[in-house]
mmCIF file of C-alpha atoms in Angstrom:
data_model
loop_
_atom_site.group_PDB
_atom_site.id
_atom_site.type_symbol
_atom_site.label_atom_id
_atom_site.label_comp_id
_atom_site.label_asym_id
_atom_site.label_seq_id
_atom_site.Cartn_x
_atom_site.Cartn_y
_atom_site.Cartn_z
ATOM 1 C CA GLU R 255 41.419 38.601 96.028
ATOM 2 C CA PRO R 256 43.397 35.698 94.502
ATOM 3 C CA GLU R 257 45.076 36.431 91.207
ATOM 4 C CA VAL R 258 47.173 34.789 88.534
ATOM 5 C CA THR R 259 50.816 35.820 88.635
ATOM 6 C CA GLN R 260 53.437 35.578 85.907
ATOM 7 C CA THR R 261 57.202 35.895 85.799
ATOM 8 C CA PRO R 262 59.173 37.473 84.353
ATOM 9 C CA SER R 263 57.246 40.552 83.301
ATOM 10 C CA HIS R 264 59.666 41.145 80.438
ATOM 11 C CA GLN R 265 62.162 38.869 78.721
ATOM 12 C CA VAL R 266 64.578 39.625 75.927
ATOM 13 C CA THR R 267 66.263 36.696 74.215
ATOM 14 C CA GLN R 268 68.295 35.864 71.151
ATOM 15 C CA MET R 269 66.748 33.936 68.296
ATOM 16 C CA GLY R 270 67.300 30.225 68.778
ATOM 17 C CA GLN R 271 67.475 30.406 72.561
ATOM 18 C CA GLU R 272 65.116 28.577 74.894
ATOM 19 C CA VAL R 273 62.799 30.526 77.160
ATOM 20 C CA ILE R 274 60.587 29.427 80.012
ATOM 21 C CA LEU R 275 57.657 31.556 81.033
ATOM 22 C CA ARG R 276 56.230 30.947 84.465
ATOM 23 C CA CYS R 277 52.752 31.273 85.869
ATOM 24 C CA VAL R 278 51.132 30.641 89.217
ATOM 25 C CA PRO R 279 47.406 30.045 88.640
ATOM 26 C CA ILE R 280 44.730 30.706 91.238
ATOM 27 C CA SER R 281 45.063 27.961 93.824
ATOM 28 C CA ASN R 282 41.683 26.209 93.566
ATOM 29 C CA HIS R 283 41.529 26.351 89.775
ATOM 30 C CA LEU R 284 41.871 23.201 87.730
ATOM 31 C CA TYR R 285 42.124 24.428 84.132
ATOM 32 C CA PHE R 286 45.092 26.354 82.856
ATOM 33 C CA TYR R 287 45.722 28.170 79.600
ATOM 34 C CA TRP R 288 48.328 30.049 77.647
ATOM 35 C CA TYR R 289 47.390 32.761 75.173
ATOM 36 C CA ARG R 290 49.529 35.210 73.284
ATOM 37 C CA GLN R 291 49.020 38.637 71.776
ATOM 38 C CA ILE R 292 51.324 39.889 69.074
ATOM 39 C CA LEU R 293 51.613 43.665 69.234
ATOM 40 C CA GLY R 294 48.540 45.308 67.766
ATOM 41 C CA GLN R 295 46.757 42.022 67.161
ATOM 42 C CA LYS R 296 44.082 40.077 68.944
ATOM 43 C CA VAL R 297 44.623 37.592 71.715
ATOM 44 C CA GLU R 298 45.164 34.050 70.414
ATOM 45 C CA PHE R 299 44.727 30.753 72.219
ATOM 46 C CA LEU R 300 47.790 28.513 72.447
ATOM 47 C CA VAL R 301 47.027 25.604 74.752
ATOM 48 C CA SER R 302 44.831 24.376 77.564
ATOM 49 C CA PHE R 303 45.932 22.009 80.313
ATOM 50 C CA TYR R 304 43.959 19.892 82.742
ATOM 51 C CA ASN R 305 44.788 16.962 84.985
ATOM 52 C CA ASN R 306 48.438 17.108 83.990
ATOM 53 C CA GLU R 307 47.895 16.858 80.288
ATOM 54 C CA ILE R 308 47.165 19.040 77.307
ATOM 55 C CA SER R 309 43.446 19.091 76.604
ATOM 56 C CA GLU R 310 43.509 21.313 73.535
ATOM 57 C CA LYS R 311 46.098 23.149 71.486
ATOM 58 C CA SER R 312 46.071 25.500 68.540
ATOM 59 C CA GLU R 313 48.002 25.337 65.296
ATOM 60 C CA ILE R 314 50.427 27.854 66.755
ATOM 61 C CA PHE R 315 51.401 25.407 69.481
ATOM 62 C CA ASP R 316 53.849 23.344 67.475
ATOM 63 C CA ASP R 317 56.731 21.124 68.583
ATOM 64 C CA GLN R 318 58.735 24.154 69.672
ATOM 65 C CA PHE R 319 56.273 24.724 72.510
ATOM 66 C CA SER R 320 55.677 22.672 75.620
ATOM 67 C CA VAL R 321 53.830 23.130 78.886
ATOM 68 C CA GLU R 322 54.379 21.636 82.268
ATOM 69 C CA ARG R 323 53.016 21.762 85.775
ATOM 70 C CA PRO R 324 56.177 20.790 87.637
ATOM 71 C CA ASP R 325 54.677 21.121 91.112
ATOM 72 C CA GLY R 326 51.364 21.972 92.730
ATOM 73 C CA SER R 327 51.530 25.654 91.994
ATOM 74 C CA ASN R 328 53.549 26.518 88.896
ATOM 75 C CA PHE R 329 52.500 26.242 85.268
ATOM 76 C CA THR R 330 55.183 26.854 82.654
ATOM 77 C CA LEU R 331 55.397 27.476 78.932
ATOM 78 C CA LYS R 332 58.660 26.570 77.257
ATOM 79 C CA ILE R 333 59.693 27.701 73.803
ATOM 80 C CA ARG R 334 62.638 25.547 72.767
ATOM 81 C CA SER R 335 64.180 27.570 69.974
ATOM 82 C CA THR R 336 62.716 31.018 69.748
ATOM 83 C CA LYS R 337 61.990 32.735 66.450
ATOM 84 C CA LEU R 338 61.545 36.416 65.741
ATOM 85 C CA GLU R 339 57.831 35.872 65.246
ATOM 86 C CA ASP R 340 57.503 34.524 68.789
ATOM 87 C CA SER R 341 57.820 38.095 70.040
ATOM 88 C CA ALA R 342 54.542 38.774 71.786
ATOM 89 C CA MET R 343 52.828 39.206 75.117
ATOM 90 C CA TYR R 344 52.138 35.797 76.635
ATOM 91 C CA PHE R 345 49.224 35.464 79.028
ATOM 92 C CA CYS R 346 48.519 32.675 81.420
ATOM 93 C CA ALA R 347 44.924 32.120 82.532
ATOM 94 C CA SER R 348 43.167 29.798 84.917
ATOM 95 C CA CYS R 349 39.614 28.739 85.425
ATOM 96 C CA ARG R 350 37.620 26.737 87.951
ATOM 97 C CA ASP R 351 35.457 24.870 85.509
ATOM 98 C CA ARG R 352 36.069 23.890 81.934
ATOM 99 C CA GLY R 353 34.524 26.323 79.516
ATOM 100 C CA LEU R 354 31.823 27.391 81.915
ATOM 101 C CA GLU R 355 33.414 29.896 84.230
ATOM 102 C CA THR R 356 35.463 33.042 84.096
ATOM 103 C CA GLN R 357 39.025 32.705 82.887
ATOM 104 C CA TYR R 358 41.276 34.906 84.986
ATOM 105 C CA PHE R 359 44.352 36.254 83.276
ATOM 106 C CA GLY R 360 47.766 37.068 84.612
ATOM 107 C CA PRO R 361 49.518 40.356 83.821
ATOM 108 C CA GLY R 362 51.498 38.780 80.994
ATOM 109 C CA THR R 363 55.125 38.306 80.017
ATOM 110 C CA ARG R 364 56.358 40.490 77.212
ATOM 111 C CA LEU R 365 58.800 38.412 75.160
ATOM 112 C CA LEU R 366 61.123 40.075 72.683
ATOM 113 C CA VAL R 367 63.183 37.848 70.397
ATOM 114 C CA LEU R 368 66.140 39.562 68.721
ATOM 115 C CA SER H 76 37.195 32.026 61.740
ATOM 116 C CA GLN H 77 34.775 31.387 64.569
ATOM 117 C CA GLN H 78 34.923 34.915 65.820
ATOM 118 C CA GLY H 79 33.059 37.714 64.166
ATOM 119 C CA GLU H 80 33.643 41.388 64.401
ATOM 120 C CA GLU H 81 33.612 43.953 67.106
ATOM 121 C CA ASP H 82 32.441 47.401 66.306
ATOM 122 C CA PRO H 83 33.360 50.071 66.376
ATOM 123 C CA GLN H 84 37.100 49.454 66.161
ATOM 124 C CA ALA H 85 37.660 52.785 67.865
ATOM 125 C CA LEU H 86 35.353 55.035 69.858
ATOM 126 C CA SER H 87 36.077 58.467 71.279
ATOM 127 C CA ILE H 88 33.564 60.189 73.555
ATOM 128 C CA GLN H 89 33.387 62.882 76.185
ATOM 129 C CA GLU H 90 33.589 62.087 79.862
ATOM 130 C CA GLY H 91 30.132 61.508 81.279
ATOM 131 C CA GLU H 92 28.694 60.105 78.060
ATOM 132 C CA ASN H 93 27.717 56.488 77.594
ATOM 133 C CA ALA H 94 29.824 54.141 75.482
ATOM 134 C CA THR H 95 28.411 51.161 73.622
ATOM 135 C CA MET H 96 30.523 48.446 72.038
ATOM 136 C CA ASN H 97 29.210 45.537 70.021
ATOM 137 C CA CYS H 98 30.446 42.042 69.354
ATOM 138 C CA SER H 99 29.230 39.350 66.996
ATOM 139 C CA TYR H 100 30.073 35.676 66.814
ATOM 140 C CA LYS H 101 29.349 32.808 64.489
ATOM 141 C CA THR H 102 28.280 29.616 66.239
ATOM 142 C CA SER H 103 26.559 28.501 69.424
ATOM 143 C CA ILE H 104 28.270 29.501 72.641
ATOM 144 C CA ASN H 105 28.498 28.427 76.276
ATOM 145 C CA ASN H 106 29.227 31.927 77.403
ATOM 146 C CA LEU H 107 30.629 35.267 76.342
ATOM 147 C CA GLN H 108 33.111 37.252 78.408
ATOM 148 C CA TRP H 109 34.159 40.895 78.215
ATOM 149 C CA TYR H 110 37.664 42.000 79.128
ATOM 150 C CA ARG H 111 39.428 45.329 79.412
ATOM 151 C CA GLN H 112 43.056 45.916 78.540
ATOM 152 C CA ASN H 113 44.938 49.062 79.331
ATOM 153 C CA SER H 114 47.697 49.815 76.860
ATOM 154 C CA GLY H 115 50.293 47.049 76.865
ATOM 155 C CA ARG H 116 48.973 45.504 80.058
ATOM 156 C CA GLY H 117 47.014 42.474 81.190
ATOM 157 C CA LEU H 118 43.427 41.473 80.566
ATOM 158 C CA VAL H 119 40.982 42.379 83.288
ATOM 159 C CA HIS H 120 37.773 40.397 83.379
ATOM 160 C CA LEU H 121 34.626 42.514 83.406
ATOM 161 C CA ILE H 122 31.547 40.329 82.968
ATOM 162 C CA LEU H 123 30.606 36.798 81.941
ATOM 163 C CA ILE H 124 27.191 36.227 80.411
ATOM 164 C CA ARG H 125 25.908 32.723 79.798
ATOM 165 C CA SER H 126 24.046 31.603 76.704
ATOM 166 C CA ASN H 127 20.761 31.384 78.640
ATOM 167 C CA GLU H 128 21.063 34.924 79.985
ATOM 168 C CA ARG H 129 19.978 38.066 78.194
ATOM 169 C CA GLU H 130 21.357 40.846 80.327
ATOM 170 C CA LYS H 131 23.792 41.360 83.195
ATOM 171 C CA HIS H 132 24.883 44.371 85.164
ATOM 172 C CA SER H 133 27.971 45.183 87.130
ATOM 173 C CA GLY H 134 28.275 48.700 88.471
ATOM 174 C CA ARG H 135 28.311 51.027 85.455
ATOM 175 C CA LEU H 136 28.548 48.111 83.031
ATOM 176 C CA ARG H 137 25.627 46.511 81.284
ATOM 177 C CA VAL H 138 26.026 43.545 78.946
ATOM 178 C CA THR H 139 23.331 42.139 76.708
ATOM 179 C CA LEU H 140 23.320 38.942 74.721
ATOM 180 C CA ASP H 141 21.100 38.134 71.764
ATOM 181 C CA THR H 142 21.704 34.531 70.771
ATOM 182 C CA SER H 143 19.281 34.745 67.853
ATOM 183 C CA LYS H 144 21.452 37.455 66.308
ATOM 184 C CA LYS H 145 24.677 36.008 67.726
ATOM 185 C CA SER H 146 25.643 39.339 69.156
ATOM 186 C CA SER H 147 26.444 41.054 72.433
ATOM 187 C CA SER H 148 26.860 44.610 73.532
ATOM 188 C CA LEU H 149 28.725 46.267 76.367
ATOM 189 C CA LEU H 150 27.412 49.556 77.672
ATOM 190 C CA ILE H 151 29.493 51.738 79.969
ATOM 191 C CA THR H 152 27.392 54.463 81.525
ATOM 192 C CA ALA H 153 28.661 57.822 82.799
ATOM 193 C CA SER H 154 32.121 57.211 81.363
ATOM 194 C CA ARG H 155 35.280 58.368 83.121
ATOM 195 C CA ALA H 156 38.763 59.100 81.846
ATOM 196 C CA ALA H 157 39.921 55.945 83.635
ATOM 197 C CA ASP H 158 37.681 53.876 81.338
ATOM 198 C CA THR H 159 40.071 54.613 78.476
ATOM 199 C CA ALA H 160 41.249 51.173 77.335
ATOM 200 C CA SER H 161 40.687 48.448 74.767
ATOM 201 C CA TYR H 162 37.658 46.264 75.322
ATOM 202 C CA PHE H 163 37.475 42.704 74.038
ATOM 203 C CA CYS H 164 34.703 40.204 73.847
ATOM 204 C CA ALA H 165 35.665 36.567 73.968
ATOM 205 C CA THR H 166 33.447 33.559 73.442
ATOM 206 C CA VAL H 167 33.551 29.996 74.652
ATOM 207 C CA TYR H 168 31.883 27.866 72.039
ATOM 208 C CA GLN H 169 29.761 24.878 72.946
ATOM 209 C CA GLY H 170 31.921 21.846 73.572
ATOM 210 C CA ALA H 171 35.073 23.936 73.844
ATOM 211 C CA GLN H 172 36.964 25.518 76.704
ATOM 212 C CA LYS H 173 39.215 28.059 75.004
ATOM 213 C CA LEU H 174 38.333 31.712 74.631
ATOM 214 C CA VAL H 175 38.096 33.090 71.103
ATOM 215 C CA PHE H 176 38.785 36.811 71.131
ATOM 216 C CA GLY H 177 37.623 39.557 68.845
ATOM 217 C CA GLN H 178 39.831 42.380 67.626
ATOM 218 C CA GLY H 179 38.584 44.712 70.317
ATOM 219 C CA THR H 180 37.319 48.266 70.537
ATOM 220 C CA ARG H 181 39.714 51.063 71.513
ATOM 221 C CA LEU H 182 37.770 53.398 73.759
ATOM 222 C CA THR H 183 39.041 56.901 74.485
ATOM 223 C CA ILE H 184 37.296 59.060 77.059
ATOM 224 C CA ASN H 185 38.109 62.746 76.643
ATOM 225 C CA PRO H 186 38.055 64.845 79.812
#
């Protein structure tokens, strides 16, 4: 069964450093998402992406964040200058049809900012 | 906040018993999805129920949706130790595409 994959599974970085989180969505899906979950808290939406552009973003997704689909398979989330409060589990998800179908989640990248 | 509450926040039952978790939301939805998360791991999709559906089944899982009360429930029958996890409901509101998650219910199945 196709699944969403994410790399790395864990990343430790110093405050102020740039990180890139990578995702490979399910191949025939057209809508892509990033969510995050701070330890012990609920899952929060960051951004959705369709047709090579951001379709929706949350207040969390400020200028420090960017997303890109550099080729036909990868979907990346970049945090330019990490802060301590960016420490969280970051989930990528993909979906076949906007808002109407199941969103399938990857296993997540656990980011720790020191 | 668009998302309401899930209750209970924590539930502990004996293996073999049924577990029921509830979720409420605040405005009209396209669909509601239930996910399971084992400690510190990814989100596993369980069931999607659309706004025009009232009940869906998948194996030992039964989900109901009451749009008049803006609530949903997830029933796990004949629970097993492996069902121990956190369970989240997440809604897609009309006109939107993002999932809005609740706080989740921590389910513990005691052998």
